[in-house]
């Protein structure tokens, strides 16, 4: 088993790095606090990077998840915000694995070309939080389709997406034998929905284009259902493994950004007659962050190898996300300490990336829940929730 990076990673890194070079820190700072990087996403789409996981027969590159993760890592390492586009990759797995041939033929070529954008992933609800089985948004079967009512929160990029992957309850919770039963996944076309669909932006500490979404008697045809009715929780869990691996790759990219900037600054900045990088108080935190990143990187490759091989990858995907998000936060703090007062100045981009990378200790899964998962499902301890 080879858990090293894919052999084609080098040319991909170079190409993505060159594209990101057209969008320096000034571009991202101009978008604060809540502008969407349309030009950046359009450039990624034009070069085919957001169609990486779409099979070649549908106009994509047909890359494995491991190779796709390199794209997001390099975006983050360049100082850009991969959160502007990453959902198109990790939502893709649900459609690829569980969509019908007709759905894939109709939708995938249009996503690959950029005609349609699939960026919205609607799962979380205000009253359910991380307990996905308790969601209340209902898709009630009607002749010819479904009628959807309910609310989602933290649905990022809903304002900038044509399509949404939606998890809704098709059987009431009190009527199912298992908590995860009775949930279904739909591919929702959000265009021209009028009062049936309301999207409200949520202002946050970082620019993530997140929203809350309200459904009021929203009509869906039967062909909007992905896979089998009632199997949606299993589909979403499978998709979340891909999400965690890709988020881990972004965090590794963030680590590289912080360490590259901090090491360069620590070698150049002189205080008391010598570079500040010679001081162990500066040097050791950066060294520890590098070692944490190296460990997370190995787990990322293992998780991706298992996922691409069709093997169970739940534990490894969660562990990779945990280790990488902790490492990126460690690197962020070490970089901020290295830059001192200048770390708080917007022109250095440390404070912007500091805010962006902090998200991943909380979402897409809270690191406390990862520890609970490992305790119960890997170590065999009693469940704490």
mmCIF file of C-alpha atoms in Angstrom:
data_model
loop_
_atom_site.group_PDB
_atom_site.id
_atom_site.type_symbol
_atom_site.label_atom_id
_atom_site.label_comp_id
_atom_site.label_asym_id
_atom_site.label_seq_id
_atom_site.Cartn_x
_atom_site.Cartn_y
_atom_site.Cartn_z
ATOM 1 C CA UNK A 1 0.000 0.000 0.000
ATOM 2 C CA UNK A 2 1.488 3.297 -1.156
ATOM 3 C CA UNK A 3 0.201 6.279 0.809
ATOM 4 C CA UNK A 4 2.385 8.846 -0.959
ATOM 5 C CA UNK A 5 0.966 11.559 -3.183
ATOM 6 C CA UNK A 6 -0.196 10.578 -6.698
ATOM 7 C CA UNK A 7 2.500 10.526 -9.421
ATOM 8 C CA UNK A 8 0.692 13.202 -11.449
ATOM 9 C CA UNK A 9 0.561 15.631 -8.513
ATOM 10 C CA UNK A 10 3.599 17.667 -9.585
ATOM 11 C CA UNK A 11 2.267 19.056 -12.888
ATOM 12 C CA UNK A 12 -1.126 19.707 -11.276
ATOM 13 C CA UNK A 13 0.497 21.684 -8.476
ATOM 14 C CA UNK A 14 2.417 23.795 -10.975
ATOM 15 C CA UNK A 15 -0.637 24.534 -13.085
ATOM 16 C CA UNK A 16 -2.895 25.424 -10.143
ATOM 17 C CA UNK A 17 -0.151 27.537 -8.607
ATOM 18 C CA UNK A 18 0.204 29.461 -11.866
ATOM 19 C CA UNK A 19 -3.540 30.116 -12.008
ATOM 20 C CA UNK A 20 -3.644 31.266 -8.385
ATOM 21 C CA UNK A 21 -0.748 33.612 -9.101
ATOM 22 C CA UNK A 22 -3.191 35.702 -11.125
ATOM 23 C CA UNK A 23 -5.208 36.267 -7.933
ATOM 24 C CA UNK A 24 -2.794 37.616 -5.281
ATOM 25 C CA UNK A 25 -3.570 38.789 -1.774
ATOM 26 C CA UNK A 26 -4.837 42.131 -3.027
ATOM 27 C CA UNK A 27 -7.618 40.351 -4.918
ATOM 28 C CA UNK A 28 -8.822 38.491 -1.837
ATOM 29 C CA UNK A 29 -8.533 41.493 0.467
ATOM 30 C CA UNK A 30 -10.707 43.516 -1.908
ATOM 31 C CA UNK A 31 -13.487 40.951 -1.461
ATOM 32 C CA UNK A 32 -13.680 41.383 2.318
ATOM 33 C CA UNK A 33 -16.000 41.134 4.147
ATOM 34 C CA UNK A 34 -18.425 39.132 2.004
ATOM 35 C CA UNK A 35 -17.678 39.402 -1.724
ATOM 36 C CA UNK A 36 -17.691 36.257 -3.846
ATOM 37 C CA UNK A 37 -14.606 35.534 -6.025
ATOM 38 C CA UNK A 38 -16.475 35.108 -9.307
ATOM 39 C CA UNK A 39 -13.437 35.693 -11.500
ATOM 40 C CA UNK A 40 -11.388 33.134 -9.572
ATOM 41 C CA UNK A 41 -14.116 30.465 -9.718
ATOM 42 C CA UNK A 42 -14.630 31.170 -13.434
ATOM 43 C CA UNK A 43 -10.902 30.697 -14.087
ATOM 44 C CA UNK A 44 -10.883 27.379 -12.202
ATOM 45 C CA UNK A 45 -13.917 26.260 -14.193
ATOM 46 C CA UNK A 46 -12.394 27.328 -17.515
ATOM 47 C CA UNK A 47 -9.259 25.271 -16.873
ATOM 48 C CA UNK A 48 -11.330 22.268 -15.792
ATOM 49 C CA UNK A 49 -10.177 22.053 -12.174
ATOM 50 C CA UNK A 50 -13.700 22.043 -10.714
ATOM 51 C CA UNK A 51 -14.624 19.154 -13.026
ATOM 52 C CA UNK A 52 -11.760 17.046 -11.733
ATOM 53 C CA UNK A 53 -13.956 14.274 -10.325
ATOM 54 C CA UNK A 54 -16.416 14.168 -13.229
ATOM 55 C CA UNK A 55 -15.714 11.168 -15.514
ATOM 56 C CA UNK A 56 -14.239 11.929 -18.916
ATOM 57 C CA UNK A 57 -17.338 10.616 -20.686
ATOM 58 C CA UNK A 58 -19.256 13.551 -19.146
ATOM 59 C CA UNK A 59 -16.657 16.190 -19.956
ATOM 60 C CA UNK A 60 -14.549 16.033 -16.792
ATOM 61 C CA UNK A 61 -11.058 14.791 -15.979
ATOM 62 C CA UNK A 62 -12.064 11.587 -14.191
ATOM 63 C CA UNK A 63 -9.439 12.057 -11.494
ATOM 64 C CA UNK A 64 -9.420 10.065 -8.244
ATOM 65 C CA UNK A 65 -10.117 11.889 -4.988
ATOM 66 C CA UNK A 66 -6.444 11.786 -4.003
ATOM 67 C CA UNK A 67 -5.457 13.767 -7.084
ATOM 68 C CA UNK A 68 -8.393 16.151 -6.695
ATOM 69 C CA UNK A 69 -7.251 16.877 -3.153
ATOM 70 C CA UNK A 70 -3.990 18.250 -4.556
ATOM 71 C CA UNK A 71 -5.968 20.952 -6.385
ATOM 72 C CA UNK A 72 -7.595 22.253 -3.201
ATOM 73 C CA UNK A 73 -4.355 21.980 -1.236
ATOM 74 C CA UNK A 74 -2.521 24.100 -3.777
ATOM 75 C CA UNK A 75 -5.293 26.713 -3.850
ATOM 76 C CA UNK A 76 -5.039 27.120 -0.073
ATOM 77 C CA UNK A 77 -1.240 27.089 -0.087
ATOM 78 C CA UNK A 78 -1.274 29.971 -2.577
ATOM 79 C CA UNK A 79 -3.178 32.173 -0.118
ATOM 80 C CA UNK A 80 -6.525 31.851 -1.891
ATOM 81 C CA UNK A 81 -9.727 30.630 -0.233
ATOM 82 C CA UNK A 82 -10.648 27.165 -1.506
ATOM 83 C CA UNK A 83 -13.932 27.429 0.398
ATOM 84 C CA UNK A 84 -15.248 29.470 -2.511
ATOM 85 C CA UNK A 85 -15.417 26.362 -4.688
ATOM 86 C CA UNK A 86 -14.683 23.158 -2.766
ATOM 87 C CA UNK A 87 -18.321 22.055 -2.492
ATOM 88 C CA UNK A 88 -18.489 21.345 -6.222
ATOM 89 C CA UNK A 89 -15.966 18.573 -5.598
ATOM 90 C CA UNK A 90 -17.322 16.959 -2.469
ATOM 91 C CA UNK A 91 -20.988 17.133 -3.488
ATOM 92 C CA UNK A 92 -20.059 15.493 -6.764
ATOM 93 C CA UNK A 93 -19.641 12.083 -5.135
ATOM 94 C CA UNK A 94 -23.321 11.850 -4.203
ATOM 95 C CA UNK A 95 -24.379 12.387 -7.808
ATOM 96 C CA UNK A 96 -21.643 10.161 -9.224
ATOM 97 C CA UNK A 97 -22.270 7.232 -6.877
ATOM 98 C CA UNK A 98 -26.026 7.372 -6.488
ATOM 99 C CA UNK A 99 -27.445 9.316 -9.427
ATOM 100 C CA UNK A 100 -29.142 7.526 -12.305
ATOM 101 C CA UNK A 101 -27.573 7.318 -15.755
ATOM 102 C CA UNK A 102 -30.169 9.802 -16.993
ATOM 103 C CA UNK A 103 -29.371 12.273 -14.195
ATOM 104 C CA UNK A 104 -25.657 12.048 -14.863
ATOM 105 C CA UNK A 105 -26.056 12.477 -18.617
ATOM 106 C CA UNK A 106 -28.306 15.481 -18.128
ATOM 107 C CA UNK A 107 -26.359 17.295 -15.395
ATOM 108 C CA UNK A 108 -22.667 16.373 -15.375
ATOM 109 C CA UNK A 109 -21.639 17.737 -18.807
ATOM 110 C CA UNK A 110 -23.286 21.065 -17.971
ATOM 111 C CA UNK A 111 -21.414 21.257 -14.648
ATOM 112 C CA UNK A 112 -18.139 20.335 -16.341
ATOM 113 C CA UNK A 113 -18.576 23.086 -18.945
ATOM 114 C CA UNK A 114 -19.501 25.691 -16.348
ATOM 115 C CA UNK A 115 -23.039 26.121 -17.631
ATOM 116 C CA UNK A 116 -24.334 24.961 -14.234
ATOM 117 C CA UNK A 117 -22.737 25.352 -10.831
ATOM 118 C CA UNK A 118 -23.202 22.789 -8.068
ATOM 119 C CA UNK A 119 -21.956 24.486 -4.906
ATOM 120 C CA UNK A 120 -24.747 24.193 -2.321
ATOM 121 C CA UNK A 121 -24.961 21.303 0.147
ATOM 122 C CA UNK A 122 -28.043 21.588 2.378
ATOM 123 C CA UNK A 123 -27.928 19.266 5.388
ATOM 124 C CA UNK A 124 -27.632 21.173 8.680
ATOM 125 C CA UNK A 125 -30.687 22.652 10.428
ATOM 126 C CA UNK A 126 -30.938 25.112 13.346
ATOM 127 C CA UNK A 127 -32.490 22.652 15.796
ATOM 128 C CA UNK A 128 -30.561 19.557 14.723
ATOM 129 C CA UNK A 129 -26.974 20.800 14.435
ATOM 130 C CA UNK A 130 -24.613 17.855 14.138
ATOM 131 C CA UNK A 131 -27.391 15.347 14.909
ATOM 132 C CA UNK A 132 -28.371 14.918 11.272
ATOM 133 C CA UNK A 133 -30.956 12.235 12.022
ATOM 134 C CA UNK A 134 -33.092 14.862 13.784
ATOM 135 C CA UNK A 135 -33.614 17.126 10.788
ATOM 136 C CA UNK A 136 -37.177 18.289 10.203
ATOM 137 C CA UNK A 137 -37.179 19.533 6.619
ATOM 138 C CA UNK A 138 -39.815 17.357 4.986
ATOM 139 C CA UNK A 139 -40.138 16.166 1.404
ATOM 140 C CA UNK A 140 -43.682 14.848 1.269
ATOM 141 C CA UNK A 141 -44.555 12.578 -1.613
ATOM 142 C CA UNK A 142 -47.175 13.951 -3.981
ATOM 143 C CA UNK A 143 -48.401 12.741 -7.391
ATOM 144 C CA UNK A 144 -45.461 13.117 -9.740
ATOM 145 C CA UNK A 145 -42.965 14.198 -7.111
ATOM 146 C CA UNK A 146 -42.473 15.848 -3.729
ATOM 147 C CA UNK A 147 -43.409 18.971 -1.787
ATOM 148 C CA UNK A 148 -40.598 20.361 0.386
ATOM 149 C CA UNK A 149 -41.033 22.488 3.512
ATOM 150 C CA UNK A 150 -38.455 23.403 6.123
ATOM 151 C CA UNK A 151 -35.252 25.299 6.792
ATOM 152 C CA UNK A 152 -31.509 24.743 6.410
ATOM 153 C CA UNK A 153 -28.640 26.712 7.900
ATOM 154 C CA UNK A 154 -24.939 27.092 7.099
ATOM 155 C CA UNK A 155 -25.688 26.294 3.459
ATOM 156 C CA UNK A 156 -22.676 27.983 1.944
ATOM 157 C CA UNK A 157 -22.669 29.451 -1.573
ATOM 158 C CA UNK A 158 -26.437 28.980 -2.054
ATOM 159 C CA UNK A 159 -26.528 32.464 -3.582
ATOM 160 C CA UNK A 160 -23.882 31.470 -6.114
ATOM 161 C CA UNK A 161 -25.109 28.031 -7.133
ATOM 162 C CA UNK A 162 -27.625 26.763 -9.657
ATOM 163 C CA UNK A 163 -28.033 23.342 -8.067
ATOM 164 C CA UNK A 164 -28.266 22.097 -4.495
ATOM 165 C CA UNK A 165 -27.832 18.664 -2.942
ATOM 166 C CA UNK A 166 -30.624 18.544 -0.361
ATOM 167 C CA UNK A 167 -31.170 16.082 2.483
ATOM 168 C CA UNK A 168 -34.778 15.916 3.641
ATOM 169 C CA UNK A 169 -36.970 13.567 5.619
ATOM 170 C CA UNK A 170 -39.374 11.556 3.458
ATOM 171 C CA UNK A 171 -40.678 9.454 6.377
ATOM 172 C CA UNK A 172 -41.419 11.090 9.754
ATOM 173 C CA UNK A 173 -38.929 10.240 12.480
ATOM 174 C CA UNK A 174 -41.610 8.673 14.687
ATOM 175 C CA UNK A 175 -42.441 6.197 11.911
ATOM 176 C CA UNK A 176 -38.956 4.749 11.348
ATOM 177 C CA UNK A 177 -37.269 1.922 13.222
ATOM 178 C CA UNK A 178 -33.773 3.448 13.052
ATOM 179 C CA UNK A 179 -32.867 7.110 13.462
ATOM 180 C CA UNK A 180 -30.998 7.207 10.166
ATOM 181 C CA UNK A 181 -33.871 5.763 8.160
ATOM 182 C CA UNK A 182 -36.445 7.753 6.214
ATOM 183 C CA UNK A 183 -34.024 10.395 4.885
ATOM 184 C CA UNK A 184 -33.629 11.027 1.166
ATOM 185 C CA UNK A 185 -31.318 13.058 -1.058
ATOM 186 C CA UNK A 186 -32.500 15.327 -3.854
ATOM 187 C CA UNK A 187 -30.764 17.301 -6.562
ATOM 188 C CA UNK A 188 -32.595 20.601 -6.513
ATOM 189 C CA UNK A 189 -32.549 23.191 -9.287
ATOM 190 C CA UNK A 190 -32.681 26.492 -7.381
ATOM 191 C CA UNK A 191 -33.286 28.768 -10.345
ATOM 192 C CA UNK A 192 -36.570 30.653 -10.754
ATOM 193 C CA UNK A 193 -38.142 29.325 -7.563
ATOM 194 C CA UNK A 194 -39.686 32.593 -6.440
ATOM 195 C CA UNK A 195 -41.327 32.469 -3.002
ATOM 196 C CA UNK A 196 -40.801 28.709 -2.770
ATOM 197 C CA UNK A 197 -37.136 29.265 -1.940
ATOM 198 C CA UNK A 198 -35.738 32.069 0.232
ATOM 199 C CA UNK A 199 -31.998 32.534 0.787
ATOM 200 C CA UNK A 200 -30.695 34.821 3.537
ATOM 201 C CA UNK A 201 -26.960 35.550 3.915
ATOM 202 C CA UNK A 202 -25.318 35.060 7.322
ATOM 203 C CA UNK A 203 -22.489 37.458 8.117
ATOM 204 C CA UNK A 204 -19.544 35.671 9.714
ATOM 205 C CA UNK A 205 -16.014 36.387 10.919
ATOM 206 C CA UNK A 206 -14.582 35.077 7.656
ATOM 207 C CA UNK A 207 -15.696 35.451 4.065
ATOM 208 C CA UNK A 208 -17.457 32.142 3.416
ATOM 209 C CA UNK A 209 -20.679 33.155 1.592
ATOM 210 C CA UNK A 210 -22.849 31.103 3.948
ATOM 211 C CA UNK A 211 -26.633 31.341 4.224
ATOM 212 C CA UNK A 212 -29.843 30.032 5.703
ATOM 213 C CA UNK A 213 -32.397 28.626 3.277
ATOM 214 C CA UNK A 214 -36.177 28.373 3.657
ATOM 215 C CA UNK A 215 -38.415 26.031 1.638
ATOM 216 C CA UNK A 216 -42.128 26.856 1.354
ATOM 217 C CA UNK A 217 -44.168 24.306 -0.609
ATOM 218 C CA UNK A 218 -41.263 23.874 -2.991
ATOM 219 C CA UNK A 219 -42.169 21.453 -5.749
ATOM 220 C CA UNK A 220 -39.779 18.730 -6.896
ATOM 221 C CA UNK A 221 -40.316 16.232 -9.650
ATOM 222 C CA UNK A 222 -39.753 12.541 -8.979
ATOM 223 C CA UNK A 223 -36.606 12.752 -11.108
ATOM 224 C CA UNK A 224 -34.995 15.014 -8.486
ATOM 225 C CA UNK A 225 -34.514 12.039 -6.131
ATOM 226 C CA UNK A 226 -30.936 10.696 -6.039
ATOM 227 C CA UNK A 227 -30.794 6.952 -5.519
ATOM 228 C CA UNK A 228 -33.444 5.215 -3.446
ATOM 229 C CA UNK A 229 -35.933 6.960 -1.202
ATOM 230 C CA UNK A 230 -35.070 6.529 2.479
ATOM 231 C CA UNK A 231 -31.378 5.755 1.893
ATOM 232 C CA UNK A 232 -30.194 9.355 2.010
ATOM 233 C CA UNK A 233 -28.421 9.215 5.366
ATOM 234 C CA UNK A 234 -26.100 6.484 4.081
ATOM 235 C CA UNK A 235 -25.455 8.457 0.891
ATOM 236 C CA UNK A 236 -24.644 11.608 2.828
ATOM 237 C CA UNK A 237 -22.246 9.801 5.172
ATOM 238 C CA UNK A 238 -20.436 8.413 2.146
ATOM 239 C CA UNK A 239 -20.196 11.909 0.669
ATOM 240 C CA UNK A 240 -19.002 13.323 3.973
ATOM 241 C CA UNK A 241 -15.976 11.028 3.910
ATOM 242 C CA UNK A 242 -14.935 12.685 0.649
ATOM 243 C CA UNK A 243 -15.659 16.079 2.193
ATOM 244 C CA UNK A 244 -13.428 15.403 5.189
ATOM 245 C CA UNK A 245 -10.530 14.246 2.999
ATOM 246 C CA UNK A 246 -10.786 17.314 0.795
ATOM 247 C CA UNK A 247 -11.057 19.661 3.784
ATOM 248 C CA UNK A 248 -7.969 17.991 5.242
ATOM 249 C CA UNK A 249 -6.120 18.803 2.026
ATOM 250 C CA UNK A 250 -7.163 22.469 2.296
ATOM 251 C CA UNK A 251 -5.895 22.622 5.867
ATOM 252 C CA UNK A 252 -2.586 21.133 4.783
ATOM 253 C CA UNK A 253 -2.420 23.855 2.153
ATOM 254 C CA UNK A 254 -3.126 26.457 4.839
ATOM 255 C CA UNK A 255 -0.283 24.994 6.907
ATOM 256 C CA UNK A 256 2.058 25.424 3.991
ATOM 257 C CA UNK A 257 0.928 29.023 3.501
ATOM 258 C CA UNK A 258 1.491 29.956 7.142
ATOM 259 C CA UNK A 259 4.832 28.160 7.406
ATOM 260 C CA UNK A 260 6.191 29.529 4.119
ATOM 261 C CA UNK A 261 5.298 33.091 5.091
ATOM 262 C CA UNK A 262 6.477 32.739 8.686
ATOM 263 C CA UNK A 263 9.784 31.060 7.864
ATOM 264 C CA UNK A 264 10.576 33.689 5.246
ATOM 265 C CA UNK A 265 9.761 36.487 7.675
ATOM 266 C CA UNK A 266 11.690 34.840 10.534
ATOM 267 C CA UNK A 267 14.804 34.583 8.345
ATOM 268 C CA UNK A 268 14.626 38.218 7.239
ATOM 269 C CA UNK A 269 13.390 40.059 10.334
ATOM 270 C CA UNK A 270 16.266 41.080 12.612
ATOM 271 C CA UNK A 271 15.876 42.159 16.236
ATOM 272 C CA UNK A 272 18.762 42.574 18.696
ATOM 273 C CA UNK A 273 21.230 41.997 15.884
ATOM 274 C CA UNK A 274 20.078 38.588 14.601
ATOM 275 C CA UNK A 275 17.194 36.988 12.695
ATOM 276 C CA UNK A 276 14.248 36.243 14.961
ATOM 277 C CA UNK A 277 14.169 32.702 13.526
ATOM 278 C CA UNK A 278 17.300 31.951 15.553
ATOM 279 C CA UNK A 279 15.253 32.295 18.734
ATOM 280 C CA UNK A 280 13.850 28.988 19.904
ATOM 281 C CA UNK A 281 10.677 30.758 21.026
ATOM 282 C CA UNK A 282 10.024 31.467 17.341
ATOM 283 C CA UNK A 283 11.671 28.393 15.854
ATOM 284 C CA UNK A 284 10.115 25.629 17.965
ATOM 285 C CA UNK A 285 6.427 26.488 17.373
ATOM 286 C CA UNK A 286 7.072 26.546 13.631
ATOM 287 C CA UNK A 287 8.918 23.232 13.807
ATOM 288 C CA UNK A 288 6.064 21.643 15.787
ATOM 289 C CA UNK A 289 3.515 22.916 13.263
ATOM 290 C CA UNK A 290 5.556 21.428 10.435
ATOM 291 C CA UNK A 291 5.683 18.051 12.168
ATOM 292 C CA UNK A 292 1.934 18.139 12.807
ATOM 293 C CA UNK A 293 1.378 18.927 9.124
ATOM 294 C CA UNK A 294 3.578 16.019 8.037
ATOM 295 C CA UNK A 295 1.598 13.560 10.173
ATOM 296 C CA UNK A 296 -1.733 14.895 8.897
ATOM 297 C CA UNK A 297 -0.504 14.659 5.326
ATOM 298 C CA UNK A 298 0.229 10.940 5.680
ATOM 299 C CA UNK A 299 -3.259 10.291 7.065
ATOM 300 C CA UNK A 300 -4.771 12.319 4.203
ATOM 301 C CA UNK A 301 -3.107 10.042 1.649
ATOM 302 C CA UNK A 302 -4.161 6.898 3.498
ATOM 303 C CA UNK A 303 -7.785 8.056 3.721
ATOM 304 C CA UNK A 304 -7.816 9.025 0.032
ATOM 305 C CA UNK A 305 -6.272 5.697 -0.992
ATOM 306 C CA UNK A 306 -8.961 3.794 0.898
ATOM 307 C CA UNK A 307 -11.757 5.982 -0.498
ATOM 308 C CA UNK A 308 -10.548 5.695 -4.088
ATOM 309 C CA UNK A 309 -10.236 1.942 -3.640
ATOM 310 C CA UNK A 310 -13.856 1.633 -2.564
ATOM 311 C CA UNK A 311 -12.817 0.528 0.931
ATOM 312 C CA UNK A 312 -14.231 1.750 4.267
ATOM 313 C CA UNK A 313 -12.601 5.098 4.982
ATOM 314 C CA UNK A 314 -14.788 6.671 7.686
ATOM 315 C CA UNK A 315 -12.263 6.522 10.520
ATOM 316 C CA UNK A 316 -9.324 7.596 8.374
ATOM 317 C CA UNK A 317 -11.243 10.451 6.745
ATOM 318 C CA UNK A 318 -12.310 11.820 10.123
ATOM 319 C CA UNK A 319 -8.831 11.426 11.611
ATOM 320 C CA UNK A 320 -7.265 13.156 8.597
ATOM 321 C CA UNK A 321 -9.650 16.080 8.931
ATOM 322 C CA UNK A 322 -8.982 16.321 12.694
ATOM 323 C CA UNK A 323 -5.185 16.188 12.412
ATOM 324 C CA UNK A 324 -5.039 18.603 9.477
ATOM 325 C CA UNK A 325 -7.371 21.199 11.016
ATOM 326 C CA UNK A 326 -5.470 21.077 14.307
ATOM 327 C CA UNK A 327 -2.188 21.429 12.415
ATOM 328 C CA UNK A 328 -3.420 24.394 10.376
ATOM 329 C CA UNK A 329 -4.599 26.163 13.525
ATOM 330 C CA UNK A 330 -1.244 25.436 15.166
ATOM 331 C CA UNK A 331 0.551 26.871 12.141
ATOM 332 C CA UNK A 332 -1.750 29.902 12.099
ATOM 333 C CA UNK A 333 -0.937 30.767 15.689
ATOM 334 C CA UNK A 334 2.777 30.181 15.181
ATOM 335 C CA UNK A 335 2.741 32.456 12.138
ATOM 336 C CA UNK A 336 0.827 35.181 13.962
ATOM 337 C CA UNK A 337 3.326 35.042 16.832
ATOM 338 C CA UNK A 338 6.224 35.158 14.363
ATOM 339 C CA UNK A 339 4.899 38.253 12.601
ATOM 340 C CA UNK A 340 4.004 39.932 15.882
ATOM 341 C CA UNK A 341 2.114 43.165 15.330
ATOM 342 C CA UNK A 342 2.446 42.867 11.563
ATOM 343 C CA UNK A 343 0.446 39.633 11.718
ATOM 344 C CA UNK A 344 -2.618 41.741 12.499
ATOM 345 C CA UNK A 345 -2.035 44.009 9.497
ATOM 346 C CA UNK A 346 -4.268 43.104 6.562
ATOM 347 C CA UNK A 347 -1.545 43.580 3.960
ATOM 348 C CA UNK A 348 0.307 40.432 5.100
ATOM 349 C CA UNK A 349 -2.790 38.174 4.722
ATOM 350 C CA UNK A 350 -1.943 36.319 7.935
ATOM 351 C CA UNK A 351 -5.009 37.626 9.775
ATOM 352 C CA UNK A 352 -7.301 36.749 6.852
ATOM 353 C CA UNK A 353 -6.059 33.195 6.545
ATOM 354 C CA UNK A 354 -6.034 32.952 10.359
ATOM 355 C CA UNK A 355 -9.791 33.568 10.358
ATOM 356 C CA UNK A 356 -10.414 31.259 7.419
ATOM 357 C CA UNK A 357 -8.547 28.245 8.757
ATOM 358 C CA UNK A 358 -10.129 28.451 12.223
ATOM 359 C CA UNK A 359 -13.411 27.340 10.674
ATOM 360 C CA UNK A 360 -12.168 23.819 10.085
ATOM 361 C CA UNK A 361 -11.854 22.919 13.746
ATOM 362 C CA UNK A 362 -15.631 23.514 13.899
ATOM 363 C CA UNK A 363 -16.902 22.512 10.448
ATOM 364 C CA UNK A 364 -17.713 20.504 8.437
ATOM 365 C CA UNK A 365 -17.574 18.348 11.548
ATOM 366 C CA UNK A 366 -16.598 19.587 14.992
ATOM 367 C CA UNK A 367 -13.330 18.097 16.206
ATOM 368 C CA UNK A 368 -14.996 17.092 19.474
ATOM 369 C CA UNK A 369 -17.371 14.899 17.465
ATOM 370 C CA UNK A 370 -14.415 13.352 15.652
ATOM 371 C CA UNK A 371 -12.935 12.381 19.014
ATOM 372 C CA UNK A 372 -16.274 10.942 20.091
ATOM 373 C CA UNK A 373 -16.487 8.979 16.839
ATOM 374 C CA UNK A 374 -13.007 7.533 17.269
ATOM 375 C CA UNK A 375 -13.687 6.707 20.913
ATOM 376 C CA UNK A 376 -16.907 4.833 20.165
ATOM 377 C CA UNK A 377 -16.391 3.384 16.694
ATOM 378 C CA UNK A 378 -12.636 2.794 16.597
ATOM 379 C CA UNK A 379 -11.776 2.093 20.236
ATOM 380 C CA UNK A 380 -15.085 0.478 21.176
ATOM 381 C CA UNK A 381 -15.861 2.756 24.124
ATOM 382 C CA UNK A 382 -19.469 3.516 25.162
ATOM 383 C CA UNK A 383 -21.157 6.175 23.034
ATOM 384 C CA UNK A 384 -21.205 9.636 24.602
ATOM 385 C CA UNK A 385 -24.099 10.905 22.479
#
